Every structure is written in structure tokens, then in C-alpha cells.
Amino acid sequence: MRTTKLIPLAAALTAGLLLAGCSADGEPTGASGGDAPTTANVDKAALDTGDYPTTPAPPYGYADPTSAGSIEGQRLSEFTTLPYEIDADLTEVKMPTGPLKDGGAVSMLISGNVSQVALDNGMMTGFSTVASTPGRDNSRSVLHAVLRFGDNAAATAAAEGIYQGLLTEDSGMGLPVPENIDVLPNTKVTVHDIPDLKKVDVNALTVHGDYIIYTWASAPTDQKDWTAKSVAKALQLQEPLLDKFPATPKDKTKELKIDQNDLLIYAVPNKEGDARQTSQMAVYGPRGMAHRSTNPQLTYEVLTGAGVEHAASYNTSVYRAASADDAITVLDAFVDDLTAAGFAAAPAPAGLPDAKCLAKDTTSGEENYCYVVNGRYMGEAGGLDKKDVDQQIAAQYLILEQADQDAE
């Protein structure tokens, strides 16, 4: 899926929305297809795995009160609209894309004191996704989020509190005004024209059962119609997805498995002491992985076509395809995508000649990605340190040697 590390982006503080100053995890896509990877030439004695484990992790067990919201948010990602589905040009993924572990996380989405509103009304979990049109000139952006509460009454109260906060808390650029969108009679909408920036921002809040569907859209002033159409499209797509979400009952969070599909045990974990993001130590579906991808549409379509129902994300990512041929198809698609983005073939790790590695110089340093296939499984490692990425993919290869090829 090409998962890039977090890359700083310009922060955008608007009337009621703070886009954090960093991009979302993306993933590499890339390299020429070529012959199918094999493991016949592996020299295990030459593999350098550093301090990374080389065997599957023990079972991760069940969520505790501090992790349940993040895990449920990871699950919710598979039932959240992708920005490119709202507008095909929304392909540059940004933060805050990822699970929202509780009401306090709403402060990443909306400025002011509205996160306290979410906390006071018992927000349980959520998921947010953000993307813009590439480039800075004439850019359009959408932040789309789903926030879960204990019941409809709590969601309704929270939506009203957030709405009033948007209308009354000045973030430094003046206050928005309420507005009605004819096709969204049950949606609370604010509009903020910002002449100094030559842009307009729209916030939309819709209560749907126990959830708030929140969409922020921003565009140049002369494209105000686009913002209204975008929030309407987001809601149209989101409601049927949300109706399919198999939410964990409030009293069953202790029964929520961390490793939903016995796949996370095969991903290489972070090094001891390294910070873990809420989007990590997770199991996603194709849609969940696409939210964080450098090429969301390709990721979703390739994974779906290859029968990748589940993928694990930790320090590395692991994809379980329908067959060995399907795993190779995913690898080739990702490598071709990265190649098209300017990545070039890089040396494979010592002892693992059939790994596919790519590199590209960027403003953040040299970005590196490596891939390896074992049966139905494909492992992916990425980062700015070539030696570390090589160690990750070497460890990943040894772990995947022990993976259950008959898992469902």
C-alpha cells in the first residue's frame, strides 16, 4: 500500500478546523514488475535483522480501556468514505488521517473548545480522513470524519454543542455564519468566507443514529459551490457505509481483539521505546489501507482485486492476498506505482536478493521502500534510513516464512 512516514506539511488553520502540520502515513507504490519474486536464493546466514524479532509475535490479546477507542476507530476506517470518492482530485493525503480514540482527539479536527463538548457527551471513538488536491495553488481540501457516541441523544447534544462552538469561538480569522443547504435539511452548516486568503470554508454536521458525520470542505472563494457539493456527496456516500458497520457494543469492548484477523502477529513491531501512532498496531481492510496510501484509488482497487481482505500495519505492513499469484500482483502494482512517482530500483538487502527495493531523494531525505513475498503474504517496509529498512524487510521475510498460508 505504500505507507510513507509522516512528512511535515503546512498547517492550515481555518474557521473551525485545524489541519495538523504533517502529512498522513502513505505508502509506496512502485517499481517495474519483472519476474515473480522467489526465495530460492535467500542466504539466511547473511541476513541482517538488527534488533528486530524474526518470529511471529505472541497473540496480542484484547483491548483495555486505553486502547479500545483506537482499535474500534481502526475498524471504523473500513466504513468511512474515501476523499477521492468525494472528488477524484483529492489524492494528497494529510493529517489528521487516522483513528480518534476518544472525544479529546476532536481537537485535531476542530479548533477551540469543541473537543470538550465531545468528551462531555461521551464520544467513544471515531475515524477521520483528510486529503487535498495536489499543489498549493487553487487547492481544494476535505476533512471527513465519523464520530461515535453512546446513543443518539448524546450524538445530538454533541452536534449542537460543536455547531454552537463553531459559530461563537473565533480562531483569529473571524466567525463563520450559519447556512442551509437545500439537499441537506438535517445537516447543521457553517460557512466562512476568508477574504484575506481568498478562500471559503464549510463545516457540516449530521447526526446519524449514534454517530456524527462531520465534513469540512475548503476551496478558493470562486469555487464555493464545490464546497456545498462536496459535503453533500460525502454524506450521501457515508450514510450507507455507516449502516453496514458492525459496531462493538458498548459493554463488549473488553472482548475486542487487538489482532482482529490473526495477522498483526506477522508484522514487524516498532523498536522498543519508539512512539506508536494510533494508526499503527492495527488490522485494516482495503479501504482502511487506502485512507493512508500515497495513491488511495490504486491501493483500494489493487487490494480488492487481489482478495486482500485484511492487512496489518505496525512498523512494517503485511498483506494477505487470496493466493500467491495475487500477492505478487500487489507487489508489482505497488512497485510500478512508486516507479511512476520517480523512485528508482535500489540494492536488495544482503542475503535477500529477490526483495524489491526502491529509493528516491526528497526534501525529507532519501525515502526507501522494500517488499518481499512469501506465498499469500507480502511484506512492506519503508523509511528514511536504508539500513533500517533493509533490516526490517529481512526480519519480515523470516517472520513470513512461519505464516499460516491457509488462514482465512
Coordinates of C-alpha atoms in Angstrom, one line a residue:
M1 CA 0.0 0.0 0.0
R2 CA 2.9 2.3 0.1
T3 CA 2.9 3.7 3.6
T4 CA 5.1 6.7 3.9
K5 CA 6.4 8.0 7.2
L6 CA 5.0 11.3 8.4
I7 CA 6.2 14.2 6.3
P8 CA 5.6 17.8 7.5
L9 CA 3.2 19.9 5.6
A10 CA 2.0 23.4 6.1
A11 CA -0.6 23.8 8.8
A12 CA -3.9 25.2 7.7
L13 CA -6.0 26.9 10.5
T14 CA -9.4 27.8 9.3
A15 CA -12.8 28.8 10.8
G16 CA -13.2 25.9 13.0
L17 CA -10.7 23.4 11.6
L18 CA -7.0 22.9 12.3
L19 CA -5.2 20.7 9.9
A20 CA -2.2 19.4 11.8
G21 CA 1.1 20.3 10.2
C22 CA 2.1 16.9 8.9
S23 CA 1.0 14.5 6.2
A24 CA -0.6 11.2 6.8
D25 CA 1.0 7.8 6.5
G26 CA 1.1 7.0 2.9
E27 CA 2.7 4.0 1.2
P28 CA 5.0 3.5 -1.6
T29 CA 3.8 2.3 -4.9
G30 CA 6.2 1.4 -7.4
A31 CA 8.7 -0.4 -9.4
S32 CA 8.6 -2.3 -12.6
G33 CA 7.0 -5.7 -12.4
G34 CA 9.6 -8.1 -13.7
D35 CA 9.9 -11.7 -12.7
A36 CA 7.9 -13.0 -9.8
P37 CA 9.9 -12.9 -6.6
T38 CA 11.2 -16.2 -5.3
T39 CA 13.0 -17.2 -2.1
A40 CA 15.3 -19.8 -3.7
N41 CA 18.4 -17.5 -3.4
V42 CA 18.0 -16.5 0.2
D43 CA 21.1 -16.7 2.3
K44 CA 19.8 -16.7 5.9
A45 CA 23.2 -16.5 7.4
A46 CA 23.8 -13.2 5.6
L47 CA 20.6 -11.6 6.7
D48 CA 21.0 -8.6 9.0
T49 CA 17.8 -8.2 11.0
G50 CA 19.2 -5.7 13.6
D51 CA 17.3 -5.8 16.8
Y52 CA 14.0 -6.8 15.1
P53 CA 12.3 -10.1 16.0
T54 CA 12.4 -12.8 13.4
T55 CA 9.4 -14.9 14.7
P56 CA 5.7 -14.1 14.8
A57 CA 4.6 -12.1 17.9
P58 CA 2.7 -13.9 20.7
P59 CA -1.1 -13.3 20.5
Y60 CA -1.9 -9.7 21.3
G61 CA -4.9 -10.4 23.4
Y62 CA -7.8 -8.0 24.0
A63 CA -8.3 -4.3 24.2
D64 CA -8.0 -2.4 27.5
P65 CA -9.9 0.8 28.4
T66 CA -7.0 2.9 27.0
S67 CA -6.8 1.1 23.6
A68 CA -10.4 0.2 22.9
G69 CA -11.2 3.5 21.2
S70 CA -8.2 3.3 18.9
I71 CA -9.0 -0.3 17.9
E72 CA -12.7 0.5 17.2
G73 CA -11.6 3.5 15.2
Q74 CA -9.3 1.3 13.1
R75 CA -12.3 -0.9 12.4
L76 CA -14.4 2.1 11.5
S77 CA -11.9 3.1 8.8
E78 CA -13.3 0.4 6.6
F79 CA -16.7 2.1 6.7
T80 CA -15.5 5.6 6.1
T81 CA -15.8 7.4 2.8
L82 CA -12.5 7.9 1.0
P83 CA -11.8 11.5 -0.1
Y84 CA -11.2 10.6 -3.7
E85 CA -14.7 9.2 -3.8
I86 CA -15.9 12.7 -3.0
D87 CA -13.7 14.3 -5.6
A88 CA -11.3 12.3 -7.8
D89 CA -8.7 15.1 -7.5
L90 CA -8.5 14.7 -3.7
T91 CA -5.4 12.5 -3.7
E92 CA -2.8 14.2 -1.4
V93 CA -3.4 12.6 1.9
K94 CA -2.8 14.7 5.0
M95 CA -3.1 14.6 8.8
P96 CA -5.1 14.1 10.9
T97 CA -6.0 10.9 9.0
G98 CA -6.5 8.0 11.4
P99 CA -8.4 6.7 14.4
L100 CA -9.8 9.0 17.0
K101 CA -9.5 7.2 20.3
D102 CA -11.9 9.5 22.3
G103 CA -13.5 12.9 22.4
G104 CA -10.2 14.6 23.2
A105 CA -9.0 13.8 19.7
V106 CA -11.6 16.1 18.2
S107 CA -9.2 18.9 19.0
M108 CA -7.1 17.7 16.0
L109 CA -10.1 18.3 13.7
I110 CA -11.8 21.5 15.0
S111 CA -10.2 24.4 16.9
G112 CA -11.5 25.9 20.1
N113 CA -13.1 24.1 23.0
V114 CA -15.3 21.7 21.0
S115 CA -13.3 18.7 22.0
Q116 CA -14.6 19.2 25.5
V117 CA -18.1 19.0 24.1
A118 CA -17.2 15.6 22.6
L119 CA -15.7 14.5 25.9
D120 CA -18.7 15.7 27.9
N121 CA -21.1 13.8 25.7
G122 CA -19.1 10.5 26.0
M123 CA -17.6 10.2 22.5
M124 CA -16.4 6.6 22.2
T125 CA -14.3 6.5 19.1
G126 CA -14.1 7.9 15.5
F127 CA -12.1 8.0 12.3
S128 CA -11.0 11.0 10.3
T129 CA -9.6 11.2 6.8
V130 CA -8.1 14.3 5.1
A131 CA -6.9 15.0 1.5
S132 CA -6.3 17.9 -0.8
T133 CA -5.8 18.4 -4.5
P134 CA -2.0 18.2 -5.2
G135 CA -0.1 21.5 -5.1
R136 CA -0.6 24.7 -3.2
D137 CA -2.2 26.9 -5.9
N138 CA -6.0 26.8 -6.3
S139 CA -6.1 23.9 -3.9
R140 CA -9.3 22.2 -2.5
S141 CA -9.4 20.2 0.7
V142 CA -11.7 17.9 2.6
L143 CA -11.6 16.6 6.1
H144 CA -14.2 13.9 6.7
A145 CA -14.8 12.2 10.0
V146 CA -17.2 9.8 11.7
L147 CA -17.6 10.2 15.5
R148 CA -19.4 7.6 17.6
F149 CA -21.3 8.3 20.8
G150 CA -23.1 6.1 23.3
D151 CA -26.5 6.8 21.9
N152 CA -28.5 9.1 19.6
A153 CA -29.2 11.6 22.4
A154 CA -25.5 12.1 23.1
A155 CA -24.7 12.4 19.4
T156 CA -27.5 15.0 19.0
A157 CA -26.3 17.0 22.0
A158 CA -22.7 16.9 20.9
A159 CA -23.6 18.0 17.3
E160 CA -25.4 21.0 18.7
G161 CA -22.6 21.9 21.1
I162 CA -20.0 21.6 18.3
Y163 CA -22.2 23.7 16.0
Q164 CA -22.5 26.5 18.6
G165 CA -18.8 26.4 19.2
L166 CA -18.1 26.9 15.5
L167 CA -20.4 29.9 15.5
T168 CA -19.1 31.6 18.6
E169 CA -15.4 30.7 19.0
D170 CA -13.2 33.0 16.9
S171 CA -10.0 31.2 15.8
G172 CA -8.4 34.5 14.8
M173 CA -10.0 34.9 11.3
G174 CA -13.5 35.9 12.2
L175 CA -16.6 33.9 12.7
P176 CA -18.5 31.8 10.2
V177 CA -22.2 32.1 9.6
P178 CA -24.9 29.5 9.7
E179 CA -26.3 28.4 6.3
N180 CA -28.8 25.9 4.9
I181 CA -28.0 23.5 2.1
D182 CA -31.3 22.6 0.5
V183 CA -30.4 19.0 -0.2
L184 CA -29.2 18.5 3.4
P185 CA -32.2 19.5 5.6
N186 CA -30.9 17.6 8.6
T187 CA -27.4 19.0 8.5
K188 CA -26.0 21.9 10.5
V189 CA -23.8 24.0 8.3
T190 CA -21.5 26.9 8.8
V191 CA -19.8 29.0 6.0
H192 CA -16.7 31.1 6.5
D193 CA -15.6 33.5 3.8
I194 CA -11.9 34.5 4.4
P195 CA -11.1 37.4 2.0
D196 CA -7.5 37.7 3.1
L197 CA -6.9 34.1 2.0
K198 CA -9.3 34.2 -0.9
K199 CA -11.0 31.1 0.3
V200 CA -14.2 29.7 1.7
D201 CA -14.6 27.0 4.3
V202 CA -17.7 25.0 5.1
N203 CA -18.4 22.8 8.2
A204 CA -21.2 20.3 8.1
L205 CA -22.5 18.2 11.0
T206 CA -25.1 15.5 10.5
V207 CA -26.4 13.2 13.3
H208 CA -26.9 9.6 12.0
G209 CA -28.0 7.3 14.8
D210 CA -25.3 7.2 17.4
Y211 CA -22.9 9.0 15.1
I212 CA -22.0 12.5 14.0
I213 CA -20.8 12.7 10.4
Y214 CA -18.6 15.7 10.1
T215 CA -17.3 17.2 6.9
W216 CA -15.1 20.3 6.3
A217 CA -14.5 21.5 2.8
S218 CA -12.3 24.3 1.7
A219 CA -11.8 25.9 -1.7
P220 CA -11.0 29.2 -3.4
T221 CA -13.7 31.8 -3.0
D222 CA -14.9 31.5 -6.6
Q223 CA -15.5 27.7 -6.0
K224 CA -17.9 28.0 -3.1
D225 CA -20.4 25.7 -5.0
W226 CA -17.8 23.0 -4.8
T227 CA -17.7 23.0 -1.0
A228 CA -21.5 22.6 -0.9
K229 CA -21.5 19.8 -3.4
S230 CA -18.6 18.1 -1.6
V231 CA -20.3 18.0 1.8
A232 CA -23.5 16.7 0.2
K233 CA -21.6 14.0 -1.7
A234 CA -19.7 13.0 1.4
L235 CA -22.9 12.5 3.4
Q236 CA -24.6 10.6 0.5
L237 CA -21.7 8.1 0.4
Q238 CA -21.2 7.9 4.2
E239 CA -24.6 7.0 5.5
P240 CA -25.0 3.7 3.7
L241 CA -21.4 2.7 4.7
L242 CA -22.1 3.5 8.3
D243 CA -25.2 1.4 8.3
K244 CA -23.1 -1.6 7.5
F245 CA -20.5 -1.1 10.3
P246 CA -20.6 -4.0 12.8
A247 CA -20.0 -1.7 15.8
T248 CA -18.8 -3.3 19.0
P249 CA -21.4 -2.9 21.7
K250 CA -20.5 -0.5 24.5
D251 CA -20.4 -3.3 27.1
K252 CA -18.3 -5.6 24.9
T253 CA -15.1 -3.6 24.5
K254 CA -13.3 -6.0 26.7
E255 CA -14.0 -8.7 24.1
L256 CA -12.5 -6.6 21.3
K257 CA -9.4 -8.4 19.9
I258 CA -6.4 -6.3 19.1
D259 CA -5.4 -8.6 16.3
Q260 CA -8.8 -8.9 14.6
N261 CA -7.8 -11.5 12.0
D262 CA -4.6 -13.1 13.4
L263 CA -2.5 -11.1 11.0
L264 CA -0.8 -8.4 13.2
I265 CA 1.4 -11.1 14.7
Y266 CA 3.3 -11.2 11.4
A267 CA 4.1 -7.5 11.2
V268 CA 7.5 -6.3 12.4
P269 CA 6.8 -4.1 15.5
N270 CA 8.3 -0.8 16.4
K271 CA 11.6 -0.8 18.2
E272 CA 11.4 -0.7 22.0
G273 CA 10.9 2.9 23.0
D274 CA 9.7 4.2 19.7
A275 CA 6.4 6.1 19.8
R276 CA 3.4 4.2 18.4
Q277 CA 0.7 6.1 16.4
T278 CA -2.9 5.3 16.8
S279 CA -3.0 4.1 13.2
Q280 CA -0.3 1.5 14.0
M281 CA -0.6 -1.9 15.7
A282 CA -3.7 -2.3 13.6
V283 CA -5.5 -4.5 11.2
Y284 CA -7.3 -2.8 8.3
G285 CA -9.3 -3.8 5.2
P286 CA -8.6 -2.4 1.7
R287 CA -10.5 0.8 2.4
G288 CA -8.7 1.4 5.7
M289 CA -5.3 0.9 4.0
A290 CA -6.3 3.3 1.2
H291 CA -7.0 6.1 3.6
R292 CA -3.3 6.2 4.4
S293 CA -1.9 5.5 0.9
T294 CA 0.0 7.8 -1.4
N295 CA -2.3 6.5 -4.2
P296 CA -5.6 5.8 -2.5
Q297 CA -7.6 4.7 -5.5
L298 CA -4.9 2.4 -6.8
T299 CA -4.5 0.9 -3.4
Y300 CA -8.2 0.2 -2.9
E301 CA -8.6 -1.3 -6.3
V302 CA -5.5 -3.4 -6.3
L303 CA -6.1 -4.8 -2.8
T304 CA -9.8 -5.5 -3.6
G305 CA -8.9 -7.2 -6.9
A306 CA -6.2 -9.4 -5.2
G307 CA -8.6 -10.6 -2.5
V308 CA -6.7 -8.8 0.3
E309 CA -9.5 -8.7 2.9
H310 CA -7.1 -7.8 5.7
A311 CA -3.7 -6.1 6.1
A312 CA -1.7 -5.4 9.2
S313 CA 0.1 -2.2 10.0
Y314 CA 2.9 -1.8 12.5
N315 CA 6.5 -0.8 11.8
T316 CA 6.0 -2.9 8.6
S317 CA 2.8 -3.7 6.7
V318 CA 1.7 -7.2 5.9
Y319 CA -0.9 -8.0 3.2
R320 CA -2.6 -11.4 3.0
A321 CA -3.9 -12.0 -0.5
A322 CA -6.2 -14.7 -1.9
S323 CA -3.3 -16.6 -3.5
A324 CA 0.5 -16.4 -4.0
D325 CA -0.1 -15.0 -7.5
D326 CA -2.3 -12.3 -6.1
A327 CA 0.4 -11.3 -3.6
I328 CA 2.8 -10.9 -6.5
T329 CA 0.2 -8.8 -8.3
V330 CA 0.0 -6.5 -5.3
L331 CA 3.8 -6.2 -5.1
D332 CA 4.1 -5.4 -8.8
A333 CA 1.4 -2.8 -8.7
F334 CA 2.9 -1.0 -5.7
V335 CA 6.4 -1.1 -7.2
D336 CA 5.1 0.2 -10.6
D337 CA 3.3 3.0 -8.8
L338 CA 6.5 4.1 -7.0
T339 CA 8.5 3.9 -10.2
A340 CA 6.0 6.2 -11.9
A341 CA 6.4 8.6 -8.9
G342 CA 10.2 8.8 -9.6
F343 CA 11.5 6.1 -7.4
A344 CA 14.4 4.0 -8.7
A345 CA 15.5 0.5 -8.1
A346 CA 17.8 0.2 -5.0
P347 CA 20.0 -2.7 -3.8
A348 CA 18.3 -5.5 -2.1
P349 CA 19.4 -6.4 1.5
A350 CA 22.4 -8.8 1.8
G351 CA 21.2 -12.4 1.7
L352 CA 17.7 -11.4 0.3
P353 CA 18.4 -10.8 -3.5
D354 CA 14.8 -11.2 -4.5
A355 CA 13.4 -8.4 -2.3
K356 CA 12.2 -5.5 -4.4
C357 CA 13.6 -2.2 -3.1
L358 CA 13.3 1.4 -4.3
A359 CA 14.6 4.8 -3.3
K360 CA 14.1 8.5 -4.1
D361 CA 15.7 11.7 -2.8
T362 CA 13.2 14.0 -1.2
T363 CA 13.2 17.2 0.9
S364 CA 13.0 15.0 3.9
G365 CA 15.9 12.8 2.9
E366 CA 16.1 9.5 0.9
E367 CA 12.9 7.6 1.1
N368 CA 13.3 3.9 0.9
Y369 CA 10.8 1.0 0.4
C370 CA 11.4 -2.7 0.2
Y371 CA 8.9 -5.6 -0.5
V372 CA 9.1 -9.3 -0.1
V373 CA 6.6 -12.1 -0.9
N374 CA 6.1 -15.4 0.8
G375 CA 3.2 -17.4 -0.5
R376 CA -0.1 -15.4 0.0
Y377 CA 1.7 -12.8 2.1
M378 CA 3.5 -9.6 1.0
G379 CA 5.6 -7.6 3.5
E380 CA 6.4 -3.9 3.1
A381 CA 8.9 -1.7 4.9
G382 CA 9.6 2.0 4.4
G383 CA 11.7 4.8 6.0
L384 CA 14.5 7.3 5.6
D385 CA 17.2 5.0 6.8
K386 CA 18.2 2.4 4.2
K387 CA 20.0 0.2 6.6
D388 CA 17.0 0.1 9.0
V389 CA 14.6 -0.6 6.1
D390 CA 16.8 -3.5 5.0
Q391 CA 16.8 -4.9 8.5
Q392 CA 13.0 -4.6 8.7
I393 CA 12.4 -6.4 5.4
A394 CA 14.9 -9.1 6.3
A395 CA 13.2 -9.7 9.6
Q396 CA 9.8 -9.6 7.8
Y397 CA 11.0 -12.3 5.4
L398 CA 11.9 -14.6 8.3
I399 CA 8.6 -14.0 10.0
L400 CA 6.5 -14.6 6.9
E401 CA 8.3 -18.0 6.5
Q402 CA 6.2 -19.0 9.5
A403 CA 2.9 -17.5 8.4
D404 CA -0.2 -19.6 8.1
Q405 CA -0.8 -19.9 4.4
D406 CA -4.3 -21.4 4.9
A407 CA -5.6 -18.7 7.2
E408 CA -9.0 -17.2 6.3

